[in-house]
Amino acid sequence: MIVSIAESVWGKLEDEFCAEMKLFWAIEHWSGVFSLMDDNRQPESTEERLRSLASAHLDGRIDDAEFEELQGCLASDEAARSIYTECARLDAGLREEGNSGFSEEDSIRFPITGWNALAIAAALALLAIPAAIWMGKSPQGSEAELAAQDESIPGVAVITAEACAIWAAEDDRILGEGTALEPGVYTLEEGLAQIDFFGGASISLSGPAKIQLVNRDAAILYEGRLKANVPPAARGFEIRTGEILLEDLGTSFGLAATSEGKGELVVFDGEVRATGKDGRPVMVYGGDSLQLANGETSKQEFKDAGTFPDIEDVVAGVGSHEEARYLAWNEASQELRKDPRLVAYYDFENLSAISRRLKNRAISGLGSELDGGIVGARVAEGRWGQKTALDFRSEGDRVRFQIPGRFKAITLFAWVRIDALDRRLNSLFLTDYFDENEIHWQISRDGVLHFASSPMGTVDLEKHTRRHFSVPFWEPSMSGRWFLLATTAESGGNKLTHYVNGKPLAISGGNLMEKPLPVMRIGEADLGNWSEPIWPNSSIRTLNGRIDEFGIFQEALSAEEIQQIYQQGKP
């Protein structure tokens, strides 16, 4: 009976919803708001009993007897169906989760009034019930199924420190400190990096180097130099080079390899079992060294530990690298502020706990009239220890701006450290409202850059609003890393480009992307938040992270210019 009701209700939506919106409502809004009710109390009336059954049904907690009871009520009583629909509508109204592929404007495309309200509520509540419930099974899954899911979690190691590291990313993946590494081959072109395996072993790698991560306890070194530290808990960690397998028995050792299959092993303490192509293991103890070639081993004079990278080298390299990079950025920043195309430029320098003004450093234009007001956001460390940033965390944190003018073209760029994308939409730079020609720049929960503007404001959003979504660029393993984010847009055409770390991002979708962009306006706006959401139930947009540089150009910068800003400012 419930299935037939759902099919009937859903049929009414054919002319009002596209397939994507059906999926959006069904997936994102079904979960149990009614778990907030007290399910253990004894119902005092028929209506309360029905609401209790609806709660259990929406939460997936209903048993067979209760299911039959609910089905009988809905089949025989019009009032019961109305109560059930009301419960489902409340569920929809309270839920703020949504598909990140849609912008905040999509959330009001279909007003919750009249038949629409009842149809949406009933459809999302009934059709989004997992198949396991129809079959009388628990939606939780068996322990074996849950274990299988756990085993499928990717990642065998993580980059925990870097110094001047440059990775060759064959698949355009952004590698850096904090990146979880899946099994595969990684090339460190230069610099130092520390990689911690999930099995407990840790290696310090010196570029140029090429290494393959096999699993959480094994790797293959094709070329380069490393030092491994293996605590007792990680005994049995293996590294293969050429035709020789090295099994660590709880020790510290250095390993060098060349692309010709030659290399050397130096054991600093503990012991290592080396097995060549003849299959006979050789025990190597602290203070011993082996030459490796053609799958065979031979003893050689002990090599100094200083020829292999250590974690101390990585740490020391980070310090000297930071100093050099900060000085280089500071010099470039002094030049950048002279660019006559700048509308406003904020370097976030020399902020203190009592700073409540973010100064506009652009030489041309309106000067201090474009200073921002710091609200709530705390001063924190920026890309380098010498640089200050603003940390956005609480719901009220923001920087307030009033930027007049109309722009035929625009470039927005910011150095952003993303700690988490825990909102459906996370603000970068949002105008207070979404009036005629105003812009919105933000990031969705799945790491997609959004840019939106409309020549008609909120009037008939679907007919007028231009939206451009990038492909995802961020994932949770990148938490705490700094990115240069930028977007360029030109009015009178449909040319818009998103960038991350100086590289253009492909467009994954949007709305009216073929239509020309309007002349753009900013006016009252927030960095890292949204002050005046235009819809009553709009979600909070607070950014969870830091920003330590932000600029607005009245021209669409070229890809080469965006790349230059990245190269001059990368940590």
Coordinates of C-alpha atoms in Angstrom, one line a residue:
M1 CA 0.0 0.0 0.0
I2 CA 2.8 2.4 0.9
V3 CA 4.6 1.7 -2.3
S4 CA 1.5 2.4 -4.3
I5 CA 0.9 5.7 -2.5
A6 CA 4.5 6.7 -3.2
E7 CA 4.2 5.9 -6.9
S8 CA 1.0 8.0 -7.1
V9 CA 2.5 11.0 -5.3
W10 CA 5.7 10.8 -7.4
G11 CA 3.7 10.8 -10.6
K12 CA 2.3 14.2 -9.7
L13 CA 5.8 15.6 -9.7
E14 CA 6.7 14.7 -13.3
D15 CA 5.9 18.2 -14.5
E16 CA 7.5 20.0 -11.6
F17 CA 10.8 18.2 -10.9
C18 CA 13.7 17.1 -13.1
A19 CA 15.2 13.7 -12.4
E20 CA 18.2 15.3 -10.6
M21 CA 15.9 17.2 -8.2
K22 CA 14.0 14.0 -7.4
L23 CA 17.2 12.3 -6.5
F24 CA 18.3 15.3 -4.6
W25 CA 15.3 15.4 -2.3
A26 CA 15.0 11.7 -2.0
I27 CA 18.6 11.1 -0.9
E28 CA 19.3 14.2 1.2
H29 CA 16.1 14.6 3.1
W30 CA 14.9 11.2 4.1
S31 CA 16.9 10.7 7.3
G32 CA 15.1 10.6 10.7
V33 CA 14.3 13.9 12.2
F34 CA 11.8 12.2 14.3
S35 CA 14.5 10.4 16.3
L36 CA 14.3 13.6 18.4
M37 CA 11.0 12.4 19.7
D38 CA 10.7 10.1 22.7
D39 CA 9.8 6.8 21.1
N40 CA 9.4 5.0 24.4
R41 CA 6.4 6.8 25.7
Q42 CA 3.0 5.2 25.5
P43 CA 0.8 7.0 22.9
E44 CA -2.2 8.7 24.5
S45 CA -4.3 8.9 21.4
T46 CA -4.7 7.5 17.9
E47 CA -2.9 10.5 16.5
E48 CA 0.1 10.1 18.8
R49 CA 0.3 6.4 17.9
L50 CA 0.3 7.3 14.2
R51 CA 3.0 9.8 14.7
S52 CA 5.1 7.3 16.7
L53 CA 4.7 4.8 13.8
A54 CA 5.7 7.4 11.3
S55 CA 8.8 8.2 13.3
A56 CA 9.8 4.6 13.5
H57 CA 9.1 4.2 9.8
L58 CA 11.2 7.3 8.7
D59 CA 14.0 6.2 11.0
G60 CA 14.1 2.6 9.7
R61 CA 13.2 1.2 13.2
I62 CA 9.8 -0.2 12.4
D63 CA 9.2 -3.9 12.9
D64 CA 6.9 -6.1 10.8
A65 CA 3.8 -5.7 13.1
E66 CA 4.2 -2.0 13.3
F67 CA 4.6 -1.8 9.5
E68 CA 1.3 -3.7 9.0
E69 CA -0.4 -1.4 11.5
L70 CA 0.9 1.7 9.7
Q71 CA -0.1 0.4 6.3
G72 CA -3.6 -0.4 7.5
C73 CA -4.0 3.2 8.9
L74 CA -2.9 4.8 5.7
A75 CA -5.1 2.6 3.5
S76 CA -8.3 3.2 5.5
D77 CA -8.1 6.7 6.9
E78 CA -7.7 10.0 4.9
A79 CA -6.9 11.8 8.1
A80 CA -4.1 9.4 8.8
R81 CA -2.6 10.0 5.4
S82 CA -2.7 13.8 6.1
I83 CA -0.9 13.3 9.5
Y84 CA 1.7 11.1 7.8
T85 CA 2.3 13.8 5.1
E86 CA 2.6 16.5 7.8
C87 CA 5.3 14.5 9.6
A88 CA 7.2 14.0 6.3
R89 CA 6.9 17.7 5.5
L90 CA 8.3 18.6 9.0
D91 CA 11.2 16.2 8.2
A92 CA 11.9 18.1 5.0
G93 CA 11.6 21.5 6.6
L94 CA 14.1 20.7 9.4
R95 CA 16.7 19.1 7.2
E96 CA 19.3 21.5 5.9
E97 CA 21.5 19.0 4.1
G98 CA 21.5 19.2 0.3
N99 CA 23.3 18.0 -2.7
S100 CA 26.5 20.2 -3.0
G101 CA 26.1 20.2 -6.8
F102 CA 23.3 22.8 -6.3
S103 CA 23.7 26.3 -5.0
E104 CA 21.8 27.9 -2.2
E105 CA 19.4 29.4 -4.8
D106 CA 18.2 26.0 -5.8
S107 CA 16.8 25.5 -2.3
I108 CA 13.8 27.8 -3.0
R109 CA 13.1 26.8 -6.6
F110 CA 9.9 25.0 -5.5
P111 CA 7.9 26.8 -2.7
I112 CA 6.6 24.4 0.0
T113 CA 3.0 25.4 -0.4
G114 CA -0.3 23.7 -1.4
W115 CA 0.0 20.4 -3.3
N116 CA 3.7 20.9 -3.9
A117 CA 4.4 20.7 -0.1
L118 CA 2.4 17.6 0.3
A119 CA 3.8 15.9 -2.8
I120 CA 7.4 16.7 -1.9
A121 CA 7.1 15.6 1.7
A122 CA 5.3 12.4 0.9
A123 CA 7.6 11.5 -2.0
L124 CA 10.9 12.2 -0.2
A125 CA 9.7 10.4 3.0
L126 CA 8.3 7.3 1.2
L127 CA 10.6 6.8 -1.7
A128 CA 13.8 7.4 0.2
I129 CA 13.3 4.4 2.5
P130 CA 16.1 2.0 2.0
A131 CA 15.3 -1.3 0.2
A132 CA 16.4 -3.2 3.3
I133 CA 13.3 -1.9 5.1
W134 CA 10.9 -3.2 2.4
M135 CA 12.6 -6.6 2.7
G136 CA 12.3 -6.5 6.5
K137 CA 16.0 -6.3 7.0
S138 CA 18.0 -4.0 9.2
P139 CA 19.5 -1.0 7.3
Q140 CA 22.6 -1.2 9.4
G141 CA 24.1 -4.2 7.6
S142 CA 25.8 -7.2 9.1
E143 CA 29.1 -7.1 10.9
A144 CA 30.7 -8.9 7.9
E145 CA 29.4 -6.2 5.5
L146 CA 30.6 -3.4 7.7
A147 CA 34.0 -5.1 8.0
A148 CA 34.2 -5.3 4.2
Q149 CA 33.4 -1.6 3.9
D150 CA 36.2 -0.8 6.4
E151 CA 38.7 -2.9 4.3
S152 CA 37.9 -0.8 1.2
I153 CA 39.0 2.4 2.8
P154 CA 41.9 3.7 0.6
G155 CA 45.3 4.9 1.9
V156 CA 48.4 3.1 3.2
A157 CA 50.6 6.1 4.3
V158 CA 50.5 9.9 4.7
I159 CA 53.0 12.7 4.0
T160 CA 53.7 14.2 7.4
A161 CA 56.5 16.8 6.6
E162 CA 58.1 18.4 3.6
A163 CA 61.0 20.7 2.9
C164 CA 61.2 22.3 -0.6
A165 CA 59.4 19.2 -1.9
I166 CA 58.2 19.1 -5.6
W167 CA 56.2 16.1 -6.6
A168 CA 55.5 15.0 -10.1
A169 CA 51.8 14.4 -10.2
E170 CA 50.9 12.3 -13.3
D171 CA 47.2 12.5 -12.5
D172 CA 47.2 16.2 -11.5
R173 CA 46.6 15.2 -7.9
I174 CA 47.9 17.8 -5.5
L175 CA 50.4 16.2 -3.1
G176 CA 51.7 17.8 0.0
E177 CA 51.9 17.6 3.8
G178 CA 48.8 15.8 5.1
T179 CA 48.0 14.0 1.9
A180 CA 46.9 10.4 2.4
L181 CA 48.7 8.2 -0.1
E182 CA 47.1 5.2 -1.8
P183 CA 49.1 2.3 -3.2
G184 CA 50.9 3.5 -6.3
V185 CA 54.1 5.0 -7.7
Y186 CA 55.2 8.5 -6.5
T187 CA 58.0 10.7 -7.8
L188 CA 59.7 13.3 -5.7
E189 CA 61.5 15.5 -8.1
E190 CA 63.4 17.5 -5.5
G191 CA 63.4 18.3 -1.8
L192 CA 62.8 16.2 1.3
A193 CA 59.6 14.5 2.5
Q194 CA 58.7 12.3 5.4
I195 CA 56.2 9.5 4.8
D196 CA 54.6 7.6 7.7
F197 CA 53.1 4.2 6.8
F198 CA 49.9 3.2 8.5
G199 CA 51.7 0.0 9.7
G200 CA 54.0 2.2 11.9
A201 CA 57.2 2.5 9.8
S202 CA 58.4 6.0 8.8
I203 CA 60.8 7.0 6.0
S204 CA 62.6 10.2 5.1
L205 CA 62.9 10.5 1.3
S206 CA 65.3 12.7 -0.6
G207 CA 64.6 13.7 -4.2
P208 CA 65.0 13.0 -6.9
A209 CA 63.4 9.7 -5.9
K210 CA 60.8 7.3 -7.2
I211 CA 59.0 4.9 -4.8
Q212 CA 56.1 2.6 -5.0
L213 CA 53.8 2.1 -2.0
V214 CA 52.6 -1.5 -2.0
N215 CA 50.6 -1.6 1.2
R216 CA 50.9 -0.3 4.8
D217 CA 54.0 -2.4 5.5
A218 CA 55.8 -2.6 2.1
A219 CA 57.3 -0.4 -0.6
I220 CA 59.6 -0.6 -3.6
L221 CA 62.4 2.0 -4.1
Y222 CA 63.2 2.4 -7.8
E223 CA 65.7 5.3 -7.3
G224 CA 66.7 7.8 -4.7
R225 CA 67.8 7.8 -1.1
L226 CA 65.8 7.2 2.1
K227 CA 66.2 6.6 5.8
A228 CA 63.8 4.2 7.5
N229 CA 62.8 4.1 11.1
V230 CA 60.9 1.0 12.1
P231 CA 59.7 0.7 15.7
P232 CA 59.0 -2.7 17.3
A233 CA 55.3 -2.5 16.5
A234 CA 56.2 -2.3 12.7
R235 CA 58.7 -5.2 12.6
G236 CA 58.5 -7.0 9.3
F237 CA 58.4 -3.8 7.2
E238 CA 59.7 -4.6 3.7
I239 CA 61.4 -2.6 1.0
R240 CA 62.4 -4.1 -2.3
T241 CA 65.0 -2.5 -4.6
G242 CA 66.0 -4.2 -7.8
E243 CA 65.9 -8.0 -7.2
I244 CA 66.7 -7.7 -3.5
L245 CA 64.1 -7.8 -0.7
L246 CA 64.9 -6.1 2.6
E247 CA 63.0 -7.1 5.7
D248 CA 63.4 -4.9 8.7
L249 CA 63.4 -6.6 12.1
G250 CA 63.0 -3.4 14.1
T251 CA 65.8 -1.0 13.3
S252 CA 67.0 2.2 11.5
F253 CA 68.6 1.9 8.1
G254 CA 69.5 3.9 5.0
L255 CA 68.9 2.8 1.5
A256 CA 70.1 4.2 -1.9
A257 CA 69.0 2.9 -5.3
T258 CA 69.7 3.8 -8.9
S259 CA 67.6 3.3 -12.0
E260 CA 70.2 0.7 -13.1
G261 CA 69.2 -1.6 -10.3
K262 CA 72.3 -0.8 -8.1
G263 CA 72.3 0.5 -4.6
E264 CA 73.6 0.3 -1.0
L265 CA 72.2 -0.6 2.4
V266 CA 73.5 0.9 5.6
V267 CA 72.1 -0.4 9.0
F268 CA 72.5 2.1 11.8
D269 CA 71.1 0.0 14.5
G270 CA 69.0 -3.3 14.9
E271 CA 69.0 -5.8 12.0
V272 CA 67.8 -6.2 8.5
R273 CA 67.3 -9.5 6.5
A274 CA 68.4 -9.1 2.9
T275 CA 67.3 -11.7 0.4
G276 CA 68.8 -11.7 -3.1
K277 CA 67.7 -13.5 -6.3
D278 CA 69.4 -16.7 -5.0
G279 CA 66.8 -16.8 -2.2
R280 CA 69.4 -17.0 0.6
P281 CA 68.9 -14.4 3.3
V282 CA 71.8 -12.4 4.7
M283 CA 71.6 -10.8 8.1
V284 CA 72.9 -7.3 8.3
Y285 CA 73.4 -5.7 11.8
G286 CA 73.9 -2.2 13.1
G287 CA 77.3 -0.9 11.8
D288 CA 77.2 -3.1 8.7
S289 CA 76.8 -2.0 5.1
L290 CA 76.0 -3.9 1.9
Q291 CA 76.5 -3.1 -1.8
L292 CA 73.5 -4.2 -3.9
A293 CA 73.8 -5.0 -7.6
N294 CA 72.2 -7.5 -10.0
G295 CA 70.2 -9.1 -7.3
E296 CA 73.3 -9.9 -5.2
T297 CA 74.8 -8.5 -2.0
S298 CA 78.3 -7.9 -0.9
K299 CA 79.7 -6.3 2.2
Q300 CA 81.4 -2.9 2.0
E301 CA 82.8 -0.3 4.3
F302 CA 80.2 1.3 6.6
K303 CA 78.8 4.6 5.2
D304 CA 78.2 7.8 7.3
A305 CA 74.6 8.3 8.3
G306 CA 74.8 11.8 7.1
T307 CA 74.6 10.7 3.5
F308 CA 71.0 9.7 4.1
P309 CA 68.1 12.1 4.8
D310 CA 66.6 12.1 8.3
I311 CA 63.6 13.7 9.9
E312 CA 65.9 16.3 11.5
D313 CA 66.9 17.2 7.9
V314 CA 63.3 17.6 6.9
V315 CA 62.6 19.8 9.9
A316 CA 65.7 22.0 9.4
G317 CA 64.8 22.3 5.7
V318 CA 61.3 23.5 6.6
G319 CA 62.8 26.3 8.7
S320 CA 65.2 27.6 6.1
H321 CA 62.7 27.1 3.3
E322 CA 60.0 29.0 5.1
E323 CA 62.3 32.0 5.7
A324 CA 63.3 32.1 2.0
R325 CA 59.7 31.7 0.7
Y326 CA 58.3 34.4 3.0
L327 CA 60.9 36.9 2.0
A328 CA 60.3 36.1 -1.7
W329 CA 56.5 36.5 -1.3
N330 CA 56.9 39.8 0.7
E331 CA 58.9 41.3 -2.2
A332 CA 56.4 40.1 -4.8
S333 CA 53.5 41.5 -2.6
Q334 CA 55.1 45.0 -2.6
E335 CA 55.1 44.9 -6.4
L336 CA 51.6 43.4 -6.7
R337 CA 49.9 46.2 -4.8
K338 CA 51.1 48.7 -7.5
D339 CA 49.1 47.0 -10.2
P340 CA 46.6 49.6 -11.5
R341 CA 44.0 46.9 -12.3
L342 CA 43.6 46.1 -8.6
V343 CA 40.3 47.1 -7.0
A344 CA 41.4 46.0 -3.6
Y345 CA 44.3 44.0 -2.1
Y346 CA 44.7 42.6 1.4
D347 CA 48.0 41.1 2.5
F348 CA 46.9 40.3 6.1
E349 CA 50.3 41.4 7.4
N350 CA 51.1 42.5 11.0
L351 CA 47.7 41.7 12.5
S352 CA 47.4 41.4 16.2
A353 CA 44.7 40.2 18.7
I354 CA 43.3 43.7 18.8
S355 CA 43.2 44.3 15.1
R356 CA 39.7 45.1 13.9
R357 CA 40.6 46.5 10.5
L358 CA 41.9 44.7 7.5
K359 CA 43.8 47.3 5.4
N360 CA 43.5 47.6 1.7
R361 CA 47.0 47.8 0.3
A362 CA 46.2 48.5 -3.3
I363 CA 47.9 51.7 -4.4
S364 CA 45.3 52.7 -7.0
G365 CA 41.6 53.2 -6.3
L366 CA 39.8 54.1 -3.1
G367 CA 42.5 53.2 -0.6
S368 CA 41.4 53.0 3.0
E369 CA 37.7 53.4 2.0
L370 CA 37.9 49.7 1.1
D371 CA 39.4 48.6 4.4
G372 CA 37.5 45.6 5.8
G373 CA 36.1 45.3 9.3
I374 CA 37.2 42.1 11.1
V375 CA 34.3 40.6 13.0
G376 CA 35.0 37.7 15.4
A377 CA 37.8 36.1 13.3
R378 CA 41.0 35.5 15.3
V379 CA 44.5 36.2 14.3
A380 CA 46.5 33.1 13.6
E381 CA 49.6 31.9 11.8
G382 CA 49.6 32.2 8.0
R383 CA 51.4 30.2 5.3
W384 CA 54.7 30.8 7.2
G385 CA 55.5 31.4 10.8
Q386 CA 56.4 35.0 10.1
K387 CA 53.0 35.7 8.5
T388 CA 49.7 36.4 10.1
A389 CA 46.3 35.2 8.9
L390 CA 42.6 35.3 10.1
D391 CA 41.1 32.1 11.4
F392 CA 37.4 31.6 10.6
R393 CA 35.7 29.1 12.9
S394 CA 32.6 30.4 14.7
E395 CA 29.3 31.2 13.0
G396 CA 29.8 35.0 13.4
D397 CA 33.4 35.1 12.0
R398 CA 33.8 37.3 8.9
V399 CA 35.4 40.3 7.4
R400 CA 32.9 43.0 6.3
F401 CA 33.4 45.0 3.1
Q402 CA 31.7 47.7 1.1
I403 CA 33.1 47.7 -2.4
P404 CA 31.2 50.0 -4.9
G405 CA 31.3 49.9 -8.7
R406 CA 30.3 47.7 -11.6
F407 CA 32.8 45.4 -13.3
K408 CA 32.9 44.2 -16.8
A409 CA 35.5 41.6 -15.8
I410 CA 36.7 40.4 -12.4
T411 CA 39.4 38.2 -10.8
L412 CA 39.0 37.0 -7.3
F413 CA 42.0 35.3 -5.6
A414 CA 42.7 34.1 -2.1
W415 CA 45.2 32.0 -0.2
V416 CA 43.0 29.7 1.9
R417 CA 43.8 27.0 4.4
I418 CA 40.8 24.6 4.5
D419 CA 40.4 22.7 7.7
A420 CA 37.1 21.2 6.9
L421 CA 34.2 21.6 4.5
D422 CA 31.5 20.9 7.1
R423 CA 28.8 23.1 5.5
R424 CA 26.8 22.3 2.5
L425 CA 28.2 25.6 1.0
N426 CA 31.3 27.3 2.6
S427 CA 31.8 31.0 1.9
L428 CA 34.8 32.5 0.3
F429 CA 33.3 35.9 -0.7
L430 CA 29.6 36.4 -0.6
T431 CA 27.6 39.6 -1.3
D432 CA 25.1 40.2 1.4
Y433 CA 22.1 39.4 -0.8
F434 CA 21.8 38.1 -4.3
D435 CA 20.5 41.3 -5.9
E436 CA 20.9 42.2 -9.5
N437 CA 24.4 41.4 -10.9
E438 CA 25.8 40.6 -7.4
I439 CA 28.3 37.7 -7.1
H440 CA 28.7 34.7 -4.9
W441 CA 32.0 32.8 -4.6
Q442 CA 32.1 29.7 -2.4
I443 CA 33.1 26.0 -2.0
S444 CA 30.7 23.1 -1.7
R445 CA 31.1 20.3 0.8
D446 CA 32.6 18.0 -1.8
G447 CA 35.4 20.5 -2.7
V448 CA 33.8 22.2 -5.7
L449 CA 34.4 25.9 -6.5
H450 CA 31.1 27.8 -7.1
F451 CA 30.6 31.1 -8.9
A452 CA 27.2 32.6 -9.4
S453 CA 25.7 35.8 -10.6
S454 CA 22.3 36.9 -12.1
P455 CA 21.2 39.9 -14.1
M456 CA 17.8 39.7 -12.4
G457 CA 18.8 38.9 -8.8
T458 CA 16.4 36.6 -7.2
V459 CA 13.7 37.0 -9.8
D460 CA 13.1 33.7 -11.5
L461 CA 16.5 32.2 -10.5
E462 CA 16.4 29.2 -12.7
K463 CA 15.7 31.4 -15.7
H464 CA 18.4 33.9 -15.2
T465 CA 21.1 32.8 -12.7
R466 CA 24.5 31.9 -14.2
R467 CA 26.3 29.3 -12.2
H468 CA 29.7 27.6 -12.9
F469 CA 30.9 24.7 -10.8
S470 CA 34.5 23.3 -11.0
V471 CA 35.4 19.7 -10.6
P472 CA 36.3 18.7 -7.0
F473 CA 39.8 19.8 -5.9
W474 CA 39.6 19.1 -2.1
E475 CA 39.2 16.0 0.0
P476 CA 39.5 15.5 3.8
S477 CA 43.1 14.3 3.6
M478 CA 44.0 17.8 2.5
S479 CA 42.8 19.4 5.7
G480 CA 45.1 22.1 7.0
R481 CA 46.9 22.7 3.7
W482 CA 47.1 26.0 1.9
F483 CA 45.7 26.6 -1.6
L484 CA 45.6 29.5 -3.9
L485 CA 42.0 29.7 -5.1
A486 CA 41.1 32.0 -8.0
T487 CA 38.2 32.7 -10.4
T488 CA 38.2 34.9 -13.4
A489 CA 35.0 36.0 -15.2
E490 CA 34.1 38.4 -18.1
S491 CA 30.7 39.9 -18.7
G492 CA 29.2 39.9 -22.2
G493 CA 30.4 36.4 -22.8
N494 CA 30.4 33.0 -21.0
K495 CA 34.1 32.9 -20.2
L496 CA 34.8 31.9 -16.6
T497 CA 37.7 29.9 -15.2
H498 CA 38.3 28.5 -11.8
Y499 CA 41.9 27.9 -10.6
V500 CA 43.6 26.0 -7.8
N501 CA 47.3 26.5 -7.2
G502 CA 47.8 28.2 -10.5
K503 CA 46.2 25.5 -12.6
P504 CA 42.8 25.8 -14.4
L505 CA 40.1 23.5 -13.1
A506 CA 37.6 21.8 -15.5
I507 CA 34.0 22.9 -15.2
S508 CA 31.8 20.1 -13.9
G509 CA 28.4 21.7 -14.5
G510 CA 26.2 24.7 -13.6
N511 CA 23.3 26.6 -14.9
L512 CA 22.9 28.8 -18.0
M513 CA 26.7 28.5 -18.6
E514 CA 26.1 29.3 -22.3
K515 CA 24.5 32.7 -21.4
P516 CA 26.6 35.8 -21.2
L517 CA 27.7 36.9 -17.7
P518 CA 26.3 40.2 -16.5
V519 CA 28.2 43.3 -15.5
M520 CA 29.1 42.4 -11.9
R521 CA 28.6 44.2 -8.6
I522 CA 29.8 43.6 -5.1
G523 CA 28.6 46.2 -2.6
E524 CA 28.2 45.0 0.9
A525 CA 29.9 41.6 1.2
D526 CA 31.6 39.2 3.6
L527 CA 34.8 37.3 3.4
G528 CA 34.4 33.8 5.0
N529 CA 30.7 34.2 5.8
W530 CA 27.2 35.3 4.6
S531 CA 25.7 38.2 6.5
E532 CA 22.2 38.6 5.1
P533 CA 20.9 35.3 3.6
I534 CA 17.9 36.2 1.5
W535 CA 16.0 33.0 2.4
P536 CA 14.7 32.3 5.9
N537 CA 16.0 28.7 6.0
S538 CA 19.4 29.3 4.3
S539 CA 22.2 27.4 5.8
I540 CA 25.2 28.9 7.7
R541 CA 28.1 29.5 5.3
T542 CA 31.0 30.0 7.7
L543 CA 34.3 29.0 6.3
N544 CA 36.2 26.5 8.5
G545 CA 39.8 27.5 7.9
R546 CA 42.2 30.5 7.4
I547 CA 42.8 33.2 4.8
D548 CA 46.0 35.2 4.7
E549 CA 45.8 37.0 1.3
F550 CA 42.9 38.2 -0.8
G551 CA 42.6 40.4 -3.9
I552 CA 40.1 41.7 -6.4
F553 CA 41.1 42.7 -10.0
Q554 CA 38.8 44.6 -12.4
E555 CA 40.1 42.4 -15.2
A556 CA 40.2 38.7 -15.9
L557 CA 43.8 37.8 -15.4
S558 CA 45.5 35.3 -17.8
A559 CA 46.4 31.8 -16.8
E560 CA 50.0 32.9 -16.8
E561 CA 49.4 35.7 -14.4
I562 CA 47.5 33.4 -12.0
Q563 CA 50.3 30.9 -12.2
Q564 CA 52.8 33.7 -11.3
I565 CA 50.8 34.7 -8.2
Y566 CA 50.9 31.1 -7.1
Q567 CA 54.6 30.6 -7.8
Q568 CA 55.4 33.8 -5.9
G569 CA 53.3 32.9 -2.9
K570 CA 53.4 29.1 -2.6
P571 CA 54.5 27.9 0.9

